[in-house]
XYZ file of C-alpha atoms in Angstrom:
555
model
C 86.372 13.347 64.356
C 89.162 12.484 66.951
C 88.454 9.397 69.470
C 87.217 10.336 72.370
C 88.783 7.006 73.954
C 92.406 7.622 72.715
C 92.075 11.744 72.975
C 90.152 12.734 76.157
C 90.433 13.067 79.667
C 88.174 9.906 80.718
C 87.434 11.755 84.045
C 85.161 14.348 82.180
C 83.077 11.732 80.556
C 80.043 13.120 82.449
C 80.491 16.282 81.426
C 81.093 15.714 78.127
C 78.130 13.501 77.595
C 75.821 16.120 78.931
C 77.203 18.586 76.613
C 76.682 15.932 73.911
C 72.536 15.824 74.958
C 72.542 19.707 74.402
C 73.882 18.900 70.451
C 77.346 20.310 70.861
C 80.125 18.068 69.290
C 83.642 16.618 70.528
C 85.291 19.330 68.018
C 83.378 22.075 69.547
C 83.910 20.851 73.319
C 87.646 21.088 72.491
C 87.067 24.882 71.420
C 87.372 28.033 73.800
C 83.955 27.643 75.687
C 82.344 31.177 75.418
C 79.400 31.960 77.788
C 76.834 34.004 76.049
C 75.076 35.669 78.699
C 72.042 37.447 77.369
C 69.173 39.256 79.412
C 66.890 38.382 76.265
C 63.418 38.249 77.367
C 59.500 39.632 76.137
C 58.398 41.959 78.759
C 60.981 44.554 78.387
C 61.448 46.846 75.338
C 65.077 47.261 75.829
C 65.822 43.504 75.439
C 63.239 42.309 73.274
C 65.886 42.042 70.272
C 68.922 40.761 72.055
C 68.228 37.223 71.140
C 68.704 38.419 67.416
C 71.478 40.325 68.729
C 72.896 37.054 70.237
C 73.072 34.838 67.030
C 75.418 37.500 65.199
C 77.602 37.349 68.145
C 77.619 33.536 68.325
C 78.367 33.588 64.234
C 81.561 35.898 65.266
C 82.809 33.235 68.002
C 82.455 30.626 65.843
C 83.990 32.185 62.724
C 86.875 33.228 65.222
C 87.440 29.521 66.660
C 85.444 29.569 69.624
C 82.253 27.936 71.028
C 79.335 29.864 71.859
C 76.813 28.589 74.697
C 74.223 31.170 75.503
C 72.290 31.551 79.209
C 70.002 34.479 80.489
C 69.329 36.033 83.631
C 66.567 38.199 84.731
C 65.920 41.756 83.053
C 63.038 44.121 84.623
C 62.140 47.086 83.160
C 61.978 50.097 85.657
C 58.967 51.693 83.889
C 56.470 48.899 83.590
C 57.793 47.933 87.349
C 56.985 51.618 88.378
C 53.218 51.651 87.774
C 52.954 49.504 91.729
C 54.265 49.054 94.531
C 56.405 45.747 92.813
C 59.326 48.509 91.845
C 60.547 47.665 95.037
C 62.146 45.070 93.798
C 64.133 46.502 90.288
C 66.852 47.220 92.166
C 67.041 44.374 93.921
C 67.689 42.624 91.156
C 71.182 43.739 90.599
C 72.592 41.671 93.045
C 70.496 38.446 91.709
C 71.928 39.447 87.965
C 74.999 39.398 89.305
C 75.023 36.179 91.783
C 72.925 34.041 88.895
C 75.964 34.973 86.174
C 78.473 34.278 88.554
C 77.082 30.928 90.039
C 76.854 29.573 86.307
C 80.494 31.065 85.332
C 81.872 29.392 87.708
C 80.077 26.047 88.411
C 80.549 25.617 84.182
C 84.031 27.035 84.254
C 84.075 28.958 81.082
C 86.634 29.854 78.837
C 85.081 33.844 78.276
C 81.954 35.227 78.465
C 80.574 38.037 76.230
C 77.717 39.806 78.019
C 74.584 40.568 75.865
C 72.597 43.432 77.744
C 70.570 46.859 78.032
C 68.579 48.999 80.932
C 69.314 50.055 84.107
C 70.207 47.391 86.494
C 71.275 44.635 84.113
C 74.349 46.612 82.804
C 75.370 47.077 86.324
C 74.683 43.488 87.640
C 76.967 42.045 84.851
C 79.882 44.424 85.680
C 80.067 43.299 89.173
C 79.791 39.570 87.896
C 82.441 40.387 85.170
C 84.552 41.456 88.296
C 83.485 38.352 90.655
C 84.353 36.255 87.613
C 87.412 38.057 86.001
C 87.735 35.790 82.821
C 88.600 37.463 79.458
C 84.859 39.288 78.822
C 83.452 41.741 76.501
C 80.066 43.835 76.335
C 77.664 44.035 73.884
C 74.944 46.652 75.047
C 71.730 47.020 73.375
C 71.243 49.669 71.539
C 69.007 53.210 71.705
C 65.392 52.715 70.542
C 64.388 54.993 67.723
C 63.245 58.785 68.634
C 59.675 59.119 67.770
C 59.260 62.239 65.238
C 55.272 62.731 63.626
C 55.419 63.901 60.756
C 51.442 64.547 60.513
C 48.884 65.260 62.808
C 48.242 67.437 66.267
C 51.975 66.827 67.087
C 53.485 67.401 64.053
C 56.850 68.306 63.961
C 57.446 67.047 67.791
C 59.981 64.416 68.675
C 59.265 62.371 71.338
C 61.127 59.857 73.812
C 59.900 58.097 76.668
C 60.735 60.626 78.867
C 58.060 62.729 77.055
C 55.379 60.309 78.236
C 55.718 60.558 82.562
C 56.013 63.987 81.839
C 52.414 63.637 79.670
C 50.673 62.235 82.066
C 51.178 65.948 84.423
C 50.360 67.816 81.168
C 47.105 66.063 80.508
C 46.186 66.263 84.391
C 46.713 70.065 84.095
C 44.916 70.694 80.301
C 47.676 70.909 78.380
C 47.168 68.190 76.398
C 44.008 67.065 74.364
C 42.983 63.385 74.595
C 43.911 62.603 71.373
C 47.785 64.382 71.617
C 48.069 62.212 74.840
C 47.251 58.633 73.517
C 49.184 59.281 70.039
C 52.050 60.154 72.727
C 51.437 57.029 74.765
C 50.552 54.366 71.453
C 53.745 55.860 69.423
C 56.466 56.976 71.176
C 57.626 53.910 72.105
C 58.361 52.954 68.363
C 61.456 50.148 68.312
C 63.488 48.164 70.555
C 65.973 49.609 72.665
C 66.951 51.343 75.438
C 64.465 54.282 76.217
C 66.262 57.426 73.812
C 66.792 59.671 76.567
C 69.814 59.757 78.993
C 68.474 57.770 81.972
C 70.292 55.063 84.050
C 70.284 52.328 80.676
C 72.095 55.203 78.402
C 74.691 56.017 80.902
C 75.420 52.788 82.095
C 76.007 51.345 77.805
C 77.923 54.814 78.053
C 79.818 53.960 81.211
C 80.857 50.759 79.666
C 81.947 51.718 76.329
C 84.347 54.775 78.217
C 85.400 51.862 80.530
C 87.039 49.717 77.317
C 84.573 47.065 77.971
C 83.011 46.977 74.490
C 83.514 48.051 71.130
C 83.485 51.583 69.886
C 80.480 53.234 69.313
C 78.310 50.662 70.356
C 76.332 52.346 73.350
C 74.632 55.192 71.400
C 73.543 52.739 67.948
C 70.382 52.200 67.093
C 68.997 49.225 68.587
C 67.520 47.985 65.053
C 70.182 49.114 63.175
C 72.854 47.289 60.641
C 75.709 48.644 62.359
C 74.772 46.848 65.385
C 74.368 43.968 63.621
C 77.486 43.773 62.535
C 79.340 45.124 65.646
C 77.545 42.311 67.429
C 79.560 39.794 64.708
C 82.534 41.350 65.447
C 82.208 41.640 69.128
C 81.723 37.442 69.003
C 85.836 37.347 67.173
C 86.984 40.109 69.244
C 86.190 37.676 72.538
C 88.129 35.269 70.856
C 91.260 37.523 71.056
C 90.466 38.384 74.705
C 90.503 34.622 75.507
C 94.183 34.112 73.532
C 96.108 36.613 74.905
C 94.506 36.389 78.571
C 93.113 39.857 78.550
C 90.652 39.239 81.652
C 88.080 41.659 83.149
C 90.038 43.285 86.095
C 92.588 44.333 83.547
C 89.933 46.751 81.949
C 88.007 47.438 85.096
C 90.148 48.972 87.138
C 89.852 52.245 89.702
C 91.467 54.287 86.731
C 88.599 53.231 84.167
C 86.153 53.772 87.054
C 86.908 57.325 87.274
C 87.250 57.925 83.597
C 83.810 56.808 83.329
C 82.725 58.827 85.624
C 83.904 61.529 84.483
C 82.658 61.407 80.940
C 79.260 60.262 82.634
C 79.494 63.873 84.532
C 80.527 65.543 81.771
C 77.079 64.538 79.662
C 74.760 65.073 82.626
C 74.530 60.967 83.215
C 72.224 59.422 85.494
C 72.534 60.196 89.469
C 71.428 56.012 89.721
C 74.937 55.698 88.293
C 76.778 56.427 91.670
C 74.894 53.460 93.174
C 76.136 51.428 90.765
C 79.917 53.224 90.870
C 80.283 52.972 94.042
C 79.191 49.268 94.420
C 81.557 48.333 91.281
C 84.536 49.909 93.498
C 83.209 48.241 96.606
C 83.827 44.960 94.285
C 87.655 45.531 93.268
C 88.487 47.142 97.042
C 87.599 50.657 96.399
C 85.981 52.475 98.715
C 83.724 54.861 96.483
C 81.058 56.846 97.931
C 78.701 59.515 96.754
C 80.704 62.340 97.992
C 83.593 61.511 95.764
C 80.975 62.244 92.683
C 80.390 65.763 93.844
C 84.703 65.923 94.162
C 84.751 65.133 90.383
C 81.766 67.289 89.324
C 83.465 70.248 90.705
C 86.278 69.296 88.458
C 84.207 68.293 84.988
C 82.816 70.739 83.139
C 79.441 69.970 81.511
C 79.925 69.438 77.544
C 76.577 67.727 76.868
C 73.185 67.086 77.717
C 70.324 65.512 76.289
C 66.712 64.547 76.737
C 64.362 65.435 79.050
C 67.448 68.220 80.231
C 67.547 69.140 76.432
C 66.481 69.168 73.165
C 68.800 66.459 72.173
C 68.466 62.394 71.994
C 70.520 60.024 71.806
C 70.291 59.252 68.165
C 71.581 62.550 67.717
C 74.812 61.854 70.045
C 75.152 58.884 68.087
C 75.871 61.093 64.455
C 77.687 63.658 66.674
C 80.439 60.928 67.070
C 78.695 59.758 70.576
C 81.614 58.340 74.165
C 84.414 58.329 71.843
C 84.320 62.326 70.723
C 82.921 63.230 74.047
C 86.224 61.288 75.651
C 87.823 62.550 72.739
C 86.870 66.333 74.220
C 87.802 65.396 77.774
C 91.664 63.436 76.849
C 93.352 65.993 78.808
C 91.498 65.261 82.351
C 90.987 61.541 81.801
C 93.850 59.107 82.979
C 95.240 57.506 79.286
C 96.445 54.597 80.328
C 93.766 52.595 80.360
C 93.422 49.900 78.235
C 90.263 48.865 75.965
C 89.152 45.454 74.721
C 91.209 46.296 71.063
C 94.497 46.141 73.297
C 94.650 49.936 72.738
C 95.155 51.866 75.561
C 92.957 55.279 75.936
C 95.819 57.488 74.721
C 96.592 55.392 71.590
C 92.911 54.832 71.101
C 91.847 58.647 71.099
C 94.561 59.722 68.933
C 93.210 58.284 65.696
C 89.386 59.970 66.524
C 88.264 63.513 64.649
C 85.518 65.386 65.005
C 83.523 68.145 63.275
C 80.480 68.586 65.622
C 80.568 71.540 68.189
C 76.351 72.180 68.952
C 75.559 68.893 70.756
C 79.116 67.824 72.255
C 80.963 71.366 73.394
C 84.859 71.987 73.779
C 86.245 71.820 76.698
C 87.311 75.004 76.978
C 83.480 76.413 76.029
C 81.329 74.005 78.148
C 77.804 74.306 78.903
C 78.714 74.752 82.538
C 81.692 74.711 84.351
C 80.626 72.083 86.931
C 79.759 68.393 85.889
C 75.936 66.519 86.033
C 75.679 65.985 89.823
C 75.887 67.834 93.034
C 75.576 66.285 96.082
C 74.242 68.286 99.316
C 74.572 67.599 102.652
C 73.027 69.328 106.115
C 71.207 68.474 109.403
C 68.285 66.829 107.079
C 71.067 64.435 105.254
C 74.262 64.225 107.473
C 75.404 61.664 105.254
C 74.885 63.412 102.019
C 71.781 63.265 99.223
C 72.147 63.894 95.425
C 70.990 65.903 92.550
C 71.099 65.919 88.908
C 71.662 69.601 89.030
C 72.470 69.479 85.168
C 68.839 68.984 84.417
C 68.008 71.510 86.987
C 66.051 75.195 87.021
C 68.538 77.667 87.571
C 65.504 79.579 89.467
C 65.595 76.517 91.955
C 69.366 76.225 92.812
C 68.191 78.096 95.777
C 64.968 76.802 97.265
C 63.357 77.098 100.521
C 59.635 76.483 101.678
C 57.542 74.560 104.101
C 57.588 70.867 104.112
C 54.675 68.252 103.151
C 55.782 65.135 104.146
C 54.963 61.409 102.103
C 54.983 58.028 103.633
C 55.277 56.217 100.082
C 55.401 56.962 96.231
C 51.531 56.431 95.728
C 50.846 59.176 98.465
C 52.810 62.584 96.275
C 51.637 61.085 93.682
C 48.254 61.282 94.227
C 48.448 64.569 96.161
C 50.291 65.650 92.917
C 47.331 64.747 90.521
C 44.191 65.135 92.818
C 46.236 68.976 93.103
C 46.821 69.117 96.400
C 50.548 70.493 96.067
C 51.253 74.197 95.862
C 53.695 76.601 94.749
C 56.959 76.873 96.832
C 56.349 73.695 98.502
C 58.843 71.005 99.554
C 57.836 67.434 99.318
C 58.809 64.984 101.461
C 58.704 61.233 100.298
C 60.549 58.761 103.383
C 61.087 55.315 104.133
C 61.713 54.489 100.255
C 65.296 54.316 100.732
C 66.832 50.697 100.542
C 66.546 49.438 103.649
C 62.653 51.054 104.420
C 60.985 50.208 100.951
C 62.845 48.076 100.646
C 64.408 48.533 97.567
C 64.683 51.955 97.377
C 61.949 52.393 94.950
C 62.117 55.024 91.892
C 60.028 58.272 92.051
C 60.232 59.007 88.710
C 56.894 59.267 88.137
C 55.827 61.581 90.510
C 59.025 63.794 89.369
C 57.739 63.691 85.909
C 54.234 64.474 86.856
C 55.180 67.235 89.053
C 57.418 68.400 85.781
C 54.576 67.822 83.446
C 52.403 70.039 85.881
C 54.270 73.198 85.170
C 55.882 73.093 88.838
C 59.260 72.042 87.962
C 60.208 75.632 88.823
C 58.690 75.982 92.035
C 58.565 72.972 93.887
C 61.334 70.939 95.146
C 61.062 66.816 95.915
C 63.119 65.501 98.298
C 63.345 61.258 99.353
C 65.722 58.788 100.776
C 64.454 56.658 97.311
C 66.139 57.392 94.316
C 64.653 58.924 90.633
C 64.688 57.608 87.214
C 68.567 58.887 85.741
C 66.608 61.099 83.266
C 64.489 62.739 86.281
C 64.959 66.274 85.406
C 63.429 69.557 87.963
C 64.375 70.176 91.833
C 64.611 66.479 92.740
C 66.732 65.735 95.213
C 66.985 61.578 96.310
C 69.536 59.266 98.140
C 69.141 61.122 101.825
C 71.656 59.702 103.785
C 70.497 58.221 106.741
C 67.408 56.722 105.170
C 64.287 57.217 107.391
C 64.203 53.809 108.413
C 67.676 53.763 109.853
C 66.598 56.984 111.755
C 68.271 59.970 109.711
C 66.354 63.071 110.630
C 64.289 63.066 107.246
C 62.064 60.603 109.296
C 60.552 63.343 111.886
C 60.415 66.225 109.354
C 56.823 67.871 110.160
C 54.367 69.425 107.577
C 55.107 73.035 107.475
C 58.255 72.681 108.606
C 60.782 75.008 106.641
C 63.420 73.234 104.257
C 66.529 75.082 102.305
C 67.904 73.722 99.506
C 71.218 75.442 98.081
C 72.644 73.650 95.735
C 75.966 76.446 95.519
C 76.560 75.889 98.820
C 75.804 71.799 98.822
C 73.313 72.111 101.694
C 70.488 70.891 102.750
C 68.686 71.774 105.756
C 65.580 71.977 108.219
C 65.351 74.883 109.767
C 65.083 73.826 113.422
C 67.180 73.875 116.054
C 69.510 70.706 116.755
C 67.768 70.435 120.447
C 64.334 70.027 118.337
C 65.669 67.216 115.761
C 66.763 64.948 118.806
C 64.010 65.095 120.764
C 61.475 64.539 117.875
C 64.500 61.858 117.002
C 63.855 60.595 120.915
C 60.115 59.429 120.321
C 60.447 58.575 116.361
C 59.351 55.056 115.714
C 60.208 53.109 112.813
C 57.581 52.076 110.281
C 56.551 48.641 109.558
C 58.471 46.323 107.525
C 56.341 46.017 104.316
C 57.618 42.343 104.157
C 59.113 39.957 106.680
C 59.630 37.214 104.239
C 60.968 36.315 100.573
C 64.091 38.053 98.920
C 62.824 41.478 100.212
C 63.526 40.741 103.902
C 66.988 39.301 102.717
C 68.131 42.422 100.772
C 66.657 44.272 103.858
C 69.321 42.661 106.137
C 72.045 42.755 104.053
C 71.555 46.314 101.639
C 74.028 48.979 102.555
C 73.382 52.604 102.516
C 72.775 54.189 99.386
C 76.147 56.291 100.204
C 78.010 53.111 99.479
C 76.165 52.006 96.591
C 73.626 50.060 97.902
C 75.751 47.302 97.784
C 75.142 43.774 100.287
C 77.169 43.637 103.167
């Protein structure tokens, strides 16, 4: 061992000593200091097995030179969050993901940092602390969780994801389900770690970042409990190594190039509509100046190759063996921009020449797509000025056209209860304000009244509409992000019951069919609701929280 008297910078002997009480030696203080920053915890199913995850990764920085020190930040789970009136706060938490990483980044000053993660804010909160940060950095997402296929029983011959179970809980309410189908669906579908097997907001984000360069091939779409990810996980630990040696740092991969690629192959499978919040606030990060209208510019343009569960048949597993981002890209090379780089050194062009393909059933050519307009569509009209979104991919073609009278919602727990105590009708239009960012706050997810309402048999013949914002696997006439939000006084806030709404998603509108005269003066005595909370981190975010046009991003 060198002498630290003769050797080292006597100024850091503080440092170094503290280093020293967490076991780490004077060789490996002299080593490329790699953060490990993992979102590990027990309460959430997607991140359960990232600590395991995290030792194969530390094994590859240390075989490659470097030394590993692992930290976590927070990780809720949007499901388990989404049974109260606490989901106000998921997404929230992106912006404390992202401060926590980058206070301890850069108050430790870190040679590279390999981020360890899964689900639907997480991914997002460590991109915009990979940009704050902008050392050499590589992903390693989490994994799918296992499809759930019974082999014996009432269900035989079903797969199930987790999807499957919202949408369970508005088949049992309506009969269609026995007790005993519904608790094998609730006690066994959830039947590994991983990110939920459907494409929601955790899918398309590990999606998003593999298209983006920021990790290693194929490793959104693996199986959480797999081998494979095992060893990608090793080799993602020596590929940071190379990062840190030839300076490859995060704003050389994330770039407004790589952004739009993303998106693009995120359109192209019928990706979560969360992902524009998350798009747009990424831009917002490196001086772009993304907004939700720019999505329904590139949908226009990106035909629709893929889709999978609850819009199809498909899973993710099943993406996976169809050759998952990299074919899909693959499929898409001549509308993506190729000179983008990845964290191999390749850029997209040289990476994409070397990949094959034999599957045509899940993943479509380009030039035989599954329809000629990408996963989202956003409308606009007297009831969202500013624009509102659908995942029109996952959408009844009976209900691209849509109009009926209004019943209007102060909260999530009031559809949702209409919705199971069967007080919603055929042809109706629901109405669910003040859920948007700034009046929730938080801008909760209805994805359980969606799925209900799905699950119900009314996917075809009722339409949702909310300044809030639906799981990314919400499938049926659900339209969310209404632009202004109630509480900032957009005109959803003094729709009446009965009032008539049209919905037409060709034309990108959305209206209420009353005169402009009537909207202002209803807009003349509106009063805004109630804060739900004048103090804690709520009240904050509140203040700061931009409009979900922008991302959602704080100001």
């Amino acid at each position: 061992m060198k002498n630290p008297v003769n050797d080292l910078d006597f100024r850091k002997a503080y440092e170094r000593a503290l280093y020293l009480g967490c076991g780490y030696s004077y060789d490996d203080l002299e080593k490329p200091r790699i953060a490990i920053v993992n979102s590990w915890n027990e309460i959430n199913p997607g991140h359960i097995h990232l600590q395991k995850l995290a030792k194969f990764v530390k094994n590859g920085v240390k075989k490659a030179g470097g030394t590993p020190m692992e930290f976590n930040t927070i990780a809720i789970c949007d499901g388990i969050a989404n049974s109260g009136n606490f989901s106000k706060y998921v997404l929230p938490t992106r912006e404390i993901i992202a401060a926590s990483i980058e206070s301890t980044i850069k108050a430790y000053n870190f040679d590279g940092m390999v981020m360890v993660c899964s689900c639907d804010k997480i991914i997002p909160g460590m991109l915009i602390a990979a940009t704050r940060c902008n050392l050499p950095t590589i992903f390693l997402t989490g994994g799918v969780m296992e499809p759930k296929y019974f082999e014996t029983g009432p269900l035989k011959g079903k797969t199930y994801v987790t999807s499957d179970i919202k949408e369970a809980i508005g088949q049992f309410n309506r009969g269609k389900l026995t007790k005993e189908e519904f608790l094998l669906i609730e006690s066994q579908t959830c039947c590994s770690p991983g990110a939920c097997n459907m494409m929601g907001t955790a899918n398309t984000m590990a999606c998003i970042v593999e298209a983006m360069g920021l990790s290693l091939p194929e490793c959104a779409t693996m199986s959480a409990i797999s081998k494979e990810k095992e060893t990608l996980s090793y080799e993602t630990g020596r590929t940071i190594i190379d990062l840190v040696r030839d300076d490859v740092r995060a704003l050389d991969l994330i770039t407004h190039d790589s952004i739009e690629n993303a998106i693009k192959v995120a359109l192209s499978f019928g990706g979560s509509s969360n992902m524009i919040l998350h798009m747009c606030a990424l831009s917002h990060e490196i001086g772009g100046n993304l907004n939700h209208f720019d999505f329904d510019k590139l949908s226009k343009k990106i035909p629709l190759l893929a889709k999978f569960k609850p819009a199809s048949e498909y899973n993710l597993t099943e993406f996976h063996n169809a050759g998952g981002v990299k074919v899909l890209m693959k499929k898409l090379e001549p509308l993506l921009k190729l000179s983008s780089k990845n964290v191999s050194g390749l850029t997209l062009e040289e990476f994409l020449k070397n990949i094959i393909y034999d599957d045509y059933q899940i993943i479509r050519n380009l030039e035989d797509p599954i329809d000629l307009e990408g996963g989202i569509a956003v409308l606009s009209g007297n009831l969202a000025p500013d624009g509102a979104i659908i995942k029109q991919s996952a959408l009844n073609k009976n209900m691209r056209y849509h109009k009926g009278p209004a019943k209007t919602f102060e909260s999530e727990e009031e559809v949702r209860d209409a919705l199971l105590e069967n007080r919603v009708n055929k042809g109706d239009v629901l109405i669910i304000r003040n859920e948007g960012p700034k009046g929730s706050p938080g801008m909760r997810e209805l994805s359980l009244p969606a799925a209900i309402l799905v699950g119900m048999g009314l996917g075809d013949s009722v339409a949702m509409i909310t300044d809030g914002r639906y799981s990314g696997a919400t499938r049926g006439p659900c339209i969310g992000h209404v632009c202004p939000e109630a509480y900032e006084g957009g005109p959803i806030a003094i729709v009446k019951d009965g009032d008539i709404i049209e919905i037409d998603i060709e034309n990108r509108s959305l209206n209420i069919l009353i005169s402009d005269d009537e909207i202002n003066s209803r807009l003349k005595v509106w009063e805004r609701v109630k804060p739900f909370t004048t103090k804690g981190y709520l009240s904050i975010y509140r203040k700061l929280v931009s409009s979900a046009k922008f991302g959602g991003f704080l100001e």
